[in-house]
Amino acid sequence: MNYMTPTREQREAKLEGMGCKRKRVEDIRFTQGRGNYVDDVKLPGMLHGDFVRSPHPHARVKSINSEEALKVPGVLAVITAETLKTVNLAWMPTLAGDVQMVLADGKVLFQNQEVAFVVATDRYAADDGINKVVVEYEPLPVVIDPFKAMDADAPVLREDLAGKTTGAHGPRKHHNHVFEWTIGDKDLTDAAFRNAEVSIKEMISYHRTHPSPLETCQCVCSFDKIKGELTIWGTFQAPHVIRTVVALIAKIPEHKIHVIAPDIGGGFGNKVGAYPGYICAAVASIVTGKPVKWVEDRIENLTATSFARDYHMTTEIAATKEGKVTGLRVHVLADHGAFDACADPSKWPAGFFNIVTGSYDFPTAHLSVDGVYTNKAPGGVAYRCSFRVTEAAYCIERGMDILAQKLGMDPAELRLKNFIKAEQFPYHSALGWEYDSGDYHTAMRKMMETVDYAGLRKEQAGQREAFKRGETREIMGVGLSFFTEIVGAGPSKNCDILGIAMFDSCEIRLHPTGAGIARVGTKSQGQGHETTWAQIIATEIGIPADDIMVEEGNTDTAPYGLGTYGSRSTPVAGAAIAMAARKIKAKAQMIAAYKLEVHEGDLEWDIDGFRVKGLPEKTMSMKDICWAAYNSVPPGMEPGLEAVSYYDPPNMTYPFGAYICVMNIDVDTGVYKIRRFYALDDCGTRINPMIIEGQVHGGLTEAFAIAMGQEIRYDETGNVVTGSFMDFFMPTAVETPHWETDFTVTPSPHHPIGAKGVGESPNVGGVPAFSNAVNDAFSFLGSTHIQMPHDFWRNWRAAKNLGVFAA
Amino acid sequence: MAKTHVTMKVNGAEVEGLVEPRTLLVHFIRENLQLTGTHIGCETTHCGACTVDLNGMSVKSCTMFAVQAAGADILTIEGVANADGTLSALQEGFRMMHGLQCGFCTPGMIIRAQRLLQENPNPSEEEIRMGISGNICRCTGYQNIVRAIQYAAAKINGVEFQEAAE
């Protein structure tokens, strides 16, 4: 061998393909403050819009007087529902099949609802204008508690639905009822409970919380009257869908709408939906003929854009005395706020909540969900989860612990006894899903060995004895969680958004010199797509990742895709990328065969090019093939080397994980100390382990925040009392625990590269691990379930209620 | 509203502008000076995305008026890279240790960490965590931010960066 010839390892390393901890290309600009976020977009003559918002949670709007506001220097226009009616935009359709007021039309339904939009030459003038708009309200009775929303005498919230007994998802039972969704075999499940040797029943609430990405929602809309074209820069997780929605409701032809999602400062589900700010800025630009920027402030983000969760789950599990589960029955009361603006695929009013059987082999299950309207902000986003999967995982993981407690069994033992076995995959769940692959026992046992689970339980037993003897005031909790995520929305047989199937897409163009560009239908909000997508291409076609530029978020250039949320990017777009690369590789093989004067079948792939079988010296690198593609293709073949793929996945993917949290709680103060948190994830093929680990850290931190303190709270009059980072728990580096990560690899059998997605798993699995740890700590004092969030005060109160203080 | 003339030094250059007395420093930096690396995340001094270094102190520029900064010496993220354009030790540390994801908090985080390392060139993990507790990150969970700052501290001190054992 010539000493200059790079070794196989060197050639592979140069590609920085899948499995490589490639450093992120994004960071070069982000670390220098050279990112380009929406608020960095500045256009000549740009105006600023800001909202007048309702101080009342429920009130009739008797009048809006803009006269004084229009006298404020710099104020050019005040847009109200009346203005929007002239262009048929007073109400907008929601993703969930409901309609939502853009600006208050006759009444307001939640505090801080948008009432009027003031447009001015700068943001200070807009703010001055807001303060001069006079709105006369007549307060109406308020419904905050979802359990009271369907009382016979509950105030009517949605007058626009008066008399409508059918909603987007079937019959409505009451004037504040949104939908009822039932699934599973009711008779079989009821029978399982009648025959059960043991059963548990608990109302498990998952409180209202909020994604709160550090960058709020914002946009710049610019309407060009001459060309009739509308350009929108916005914080969009799904830019193509936004373009289609704008085309449908603004009646502008879709090709004349240009949606650009530049760098995005975190999304977590918050930036999937359409908000009144986008509509108002677009209308304001059309009305004024100038570009209009709308930037939400933090209070607006927390109080008026989409919340998450607010699910109240009555959970029942039937089992044998030996701990084999025989049935699951769950009824959910879902608080949807004033409008059902949930970001779910169209046919799924409660998202994928029917993954609630979790990782366990339930022979039968039945689920029903009732959605209700209340005087709260609308939404219901999949906050770092795939459409209500966090709620489902929390429900079943808390339920299994409660069952273990009732049976006097160890919760790990109960889980091992009921897991779906490796040989059962593909597994059909009682509520209709087909799990692609899994090896739960291996993951669980690896976790238990790594943390010395038996040792922890022994220590806990000792601690409990010491507590009873009065030698310590600390109690110890060991919280387990084993979850199965369902991500990769999704197959067109299951999923669509407003009728658009949830495929994703990639277009790859290789240039003559062997470098190229990949454009993808997804949109990174920090997940590092520019880095990882190039790694997939590098492995597939042997071009170094550094030579592939990845571009997303511009609807003019990227192929149509459904965007980034619900951990769908790798399962769906990742597959599209691999398939586009394989199309290129197939053409490259034909070119190489022609140039090497052999039959295609005589060629085999070799890291970064083709070689003739049996003749290792006779090779052609992908880089050389790129050049040939533009000057000497076989006769009859089109020149060029590019491909586009639209990938409709055959199934969802089912990543899973085993988590454990060890914490101590001081009963006199309620103060907790997270001693250890270990997270084992199986997301199938790992594209960039560094990025996966980073995603897991971030997801766990959000799980920690949600489980241990973060809550959107309202007082009984409908005031939001958690409207800023002062009172909405945002963990800093001081509170945040140290994370230990680990993994197993069980590739997805139906995904071209075996990848399953991971970004949301740590949030889905993390919340039950924290909550189970708190509940486990208190369990020996006779408690079965304490509602989240488990902040110091609630811990202290739980201790007090359990009688740990001397009279 | 009547405007006031302010001058200050930003990233080593004398700058000036006409601002309303109520103009926030962050808006002066972002809008008047067109330095958009300094971000706005909460407008209540909690998140730290707008942190700049002002006369040797870390300051949240979203709750300070531009007129209060008249005559000050300010450093923003745009002034952090080495003179030859290469990444500073901290910027490099954030990249090497995967200390950022969406990148929105990163400029404020780096500006704060730079001041921290000037005050305490060899901080412990606990000191780093306390030192950046005025800056919120929603993506990373801080663990890799801590490592990034440790990496930079080692590089600045001329010692080899060693990962703390798990």
PDB file of C-alpha atoms in Angstrom, chain A residues 300-399:
ATOM      1  CA  GLU A 300     -47.607  38.039  26.908  1.00  0.00           C
ATOM      2  CA  ASN A 301     -45.784  34.801  26.151  1.00  0.00           C
ATOM      3  CA  LEU A 302     -46.583  33.296  29.538  1.00  0.00           C
ATOM      4  CA  THR A 303     -50.166  34.439  29.737  1.00  0.00           C
ATOM      5  CA  ALA A 304     -51.530  34.412  26.187  1.00  0.00           C
ATOM      6  CA  THR A 305     -49.635  31.998  23.943  1.00  0.00           C
ATOM      7  CA  SER A 306     -50.158  28.290  24.155  1.00  0.00           C
ATOM      8  CA  PHE A 307     -49.997  26.597  27.527  1.00  0.00           C
ATOM      9  CA  ALA A 308     -49.271  22.896  27.954  1.00  0.00           C
ATOM     10  CA  ARG A 309     -50.871  19.963  29.830  1.00  0.00           C
ATOM     11  CA  ASP A 310     -53.791  20.757  32.181  1.00  0.00           C
ATOM     12  CA  TYR A 311     -54.912  17.114  32.118  1.00  0.00           C
ATOM     13  CA  HIS A 312     -56.775  15.567  35.017  1.00  0.00           C
ATOM     14  CA  MET A 313     -56.619  11.805  34.738  1.00  0.00           C
ATOM     15  CA  THR A 314     -58.723   9.381  36.749  1.00  0.00           C
ATOM     16  CA  THR A 315     -56.586   6.282  36.486  1.00  0.00           C
ATOM     17  CA  GLU A 316     -57.557   2.703  37.284  1.00  0.00           C
ATOM     18  CA  ILE A 317     -55.418  -0.402  36.948  1.00  0.00           C
ATOM     19  CA  ALA A 318     -56.667  -3.967  37.461  1.00  0.00           C
ATOM     20  CA  ALA A 319     -54.197  -6.716  38.348  1.00  0.00           C
ATOM     21  CA  THR A 320     -53.728 -10.158  39.831  1.00  0.00           C
ATOM     22  CA  LYS A 321     -52.406 -10.653  43.357  1.00  0.00           C
ATOM     23  CA  GLU A 322     -49.073 -11.585  41.808  1.00  0.00           C
ATOM     24  CA  GLY A 323     -48.910  -8.222  40.116  1.00  0.00           C
ATOM     25  CA  LYS A 324     -49.788  -9.064  36.517  1.00  0.00           C
ATOM     26  CA  VAL A 325     -51.782  -6.188  35.061  1.00  0.00           C
ATOM     27  CA  THR A 326     -55.098  -7.177  33.483  1.00  0.00           C
ATOM     28  CA  GLY A 327     -56.745  -3.906  32.543  1.00  0.00           C
ATOM     29  CA  LEU A 328     -56.352  -0.130  32.350  1.00  0.00           C
ATOM     30  CA  ARG A 329     -59.176   2.389  32.515  1.00  0.00           C
ATOM     31  CA  VAL A 330     -58.540   6.121  32.275  1.00  0.00           C
ATOM     32  CA  HIS A 331     -60.884   9.063  32.112  1.00  0.00           C
ATOM     33  CA  VAL A 332     -59.362  12.445  31.372  1.00  0.00           C
ATOM     34  CA  LEU A 333     -60.821  15.860  31.996  1.00  0.00           C
ATOM     35  CA  ALA A 334     -58.884  18.154  29.674  1.00  0.00           C
ATOM     36  CA  ASP A 335     -58.901  21.910  30.273  1.00  0.00           C
ATOM     37  CA  HIS A 336     -58.550  23.569  26.872  1.00  0.00           C
ATOM     38  CA  GLY A 337     -58.998  27.176  27.904  1.00  0.00           C
ATOM     39  CA  ALA A 338     -61.114  29.565  25.867  1.00  0.00           C
ATOM     40  CA  PHE A 339     -60.488  28.097  22.409  1.00  0.00           C
ATOM     41  CA  ASP A 340     -59.387  24.608  21.429  1.00  0.00           C
ATOM     42  CA  ALA A 341     -56.151  25.640  19.770  1.00  0.00           C
ATOM     43  CA  CYS A 342     -54.273  22.452  20.574  1.00  0.00           C
ATOM     44  CA  ALA A 343     -51.427  21.651  18.268  1.00  0.00           C
ATOM     45  CA  ASP A 344     -52.416  18.075  17.492  1.00  0.00           C
ATOM     46  CA  PRO A 345     -52.698  16.214  14.200  1.00  0.00           C
ATOM     47  CA  SER A 346     -56.208  16.890  12.914  1.00  0.00           C
ATOM     48  CA  LYS A 347     -57.863  13.571  13.770  1.00  0.00           C
ATOM     49  CA  TRP A 348     -56.522  13.342  17.303  1.00  0.00           C
ATOM     50  CA  PRO A 349     -58.460  15.531  19.751  1.00  0.00           C
ATOM     51  CA  ALA A 350     -56.363  14.230  22.648  1.00  0.00           C
ATOM     52  CA  GLY A 351     -53.196  13.711  20.649  1.00  0.00           C
ATOM     53  CA  PHE A 352     -51.496  10.384  21.142  1.00  0.00           C
ATOM     54  CA  PHE A 353     -52.716  10.052  24.707  1.00  0.00           C
ATOM     55  CA  ASN A 354     -53.719   6.484  23.850  1.00  0.00           C
ATOM     56  CA  ILE A 355     -50.075   5.512  24.321  1.00  0.00           C
ATOM     57  CA  VAL A 356     -51.172   5.477  27.972  1.00  0.00           C
ATOM     58  CA  THR A 357     -50.689   1.695  28.252  1.00  0.00           C
ATOM     59  CA  GLY A 358     -47.004   2.620  28.251  1.00  0.00           C
ATOM     60  CA  SER A 359     -44.365  -0.083  28.230  1.00  0.00           C
ATOM     61  CA  TYR A 360     -46.672  -2.723  29.663  1.00  0.00           C
ATOM     62  CA  ASP A 361     -48.512  -5.641  28.170  1.00  0.00           C
ATOM     63  CA  PHE A 362     -52.090  -4.672  29.021  1.00  0.00           C
ATOM     64  CA  PRO A 363     -54.505  -7.240  27.587  1.00  0.00           C
ATOM     65  CA  THR A 364     -57.271  -4.650  27.519  1.00  0.00           C
ATOM     66  CA  ALA A 365     -57.729  -0.933  28.100  1.00  0.00           C
ATOM     67  CA  HIS A 366     -60.333   1.761  27.754  1.00  0.00           C
ATOM     68  CA  LEU A 367     -59.828   5.491  27.568  1.00  0.00           C
ATOM     69  CA  SER A 368     -62.159   8.451  27.435  1.00  0.00           C
ATOM     70  CA  VAL A 369     -61.284  12.120  27.273  1.00  0.00           C
ATOM     71  CA  ASP A 370     -63.642  15.055  27.808  1.00  0.00           C
ATOM     72  CA  GLY A 371     -62.399  18.462  26.739  1.00  0.00           C
ATOM     73  CA  VAL A 372     -63.867  21.560  28.383  1.00  0.00           C
ATOM     74  CA  TYR A 373     -63.700  25.304  27.845  1.00  0.00           C
ATOM     75  CA  THR A 374     -62.630  27.613  30.689  1.00  0.00           C
ATOM     76  CA  ASN A 375     -61.640  31.282  30.983  1.00  0.00           C
ATOM     77  CA  LYS A 376     -57.962  30.594  30.452  1.00  0.00           C
ATOM     78  CA  ALA A 377     -55.498  31.121  27.639  1.00  0.00           C
ATOM     79  CA  PRO A 378     -56.099  28.770  24.718  1.00  0.00           C
ATOM     80  CA  GLY A 379     -53.714  26.282  23.238  1.00  0.00           C
ATOM     81  CA  GLY A 380     -52.558  22.983  24.525  1.00  0.00           C
ATOM     82  CA  VAL A 381     -49.220  22.476  22.865  1.00  0.00           C
ATOM     83  CA  ALA A 382     -47.107  19.382  22.789  1.00  0.00           C
ATOM     84  CA  TYR A 383     -44.515  20.924  25.084  1.00  0.00           C
ATOM     85  CA  ARG A 384     -41.424  18.863  24.468  1.00  0.00           C
ATOM     86  CA  CYS A 385     -43.514  15.796  23.841  1.00  0.00           C
ATOM     87  CA  SER A 386     -45.356  14.188  21.032  1.00  0.00           C
ATOM     88  CA  PHE A 387     -48.953  15.327  21.509  1.00  0.00           C
ATOM     89  CA  ARG A 388     -50.040  14.448  25.073  1.00  0.00           C
ATOM     90  CA  VAL A 389     -47.474  11.688  25.476  1.00  0.00           C
ATOM     91  CA  THR A 390     -46.022  13.362  28.587  1.00  0.00           C
ATOM     92  CA  GLU A 391     -49.425  13.232  30.222  1.00  0.00           C
ATOM     93  CA  ALA A 392     -49.877   9.570  29.245  1.00  0.00           C
ATOM     94  CA  ALA A 393     -46.432   8.570  30.508  1.00  0.00           C
ATOM     95  CA  TYR A 394     -46.989  10.391  33.779  1.00  0.00           C
ATOM     96  CA  CYS A 395     -50.399   8.758  34.209  1.00  0.00           C
ATOM     97  CA  ILE A 396     -49.200   5.187  33.719  1.00  0.00           C
ATOM     98  CA  GLU A 397     -45.893   5.573  35.556  1.00  0.00           C
ATOM     99  CA  ARG A 398     -47.578   7.064  38.611  1.00  0.00           C
ATOM    100  CA  GLY A 399     -50.288   4.403  38.312  1.00  0.00           C
TER     101      GLY A 399
END
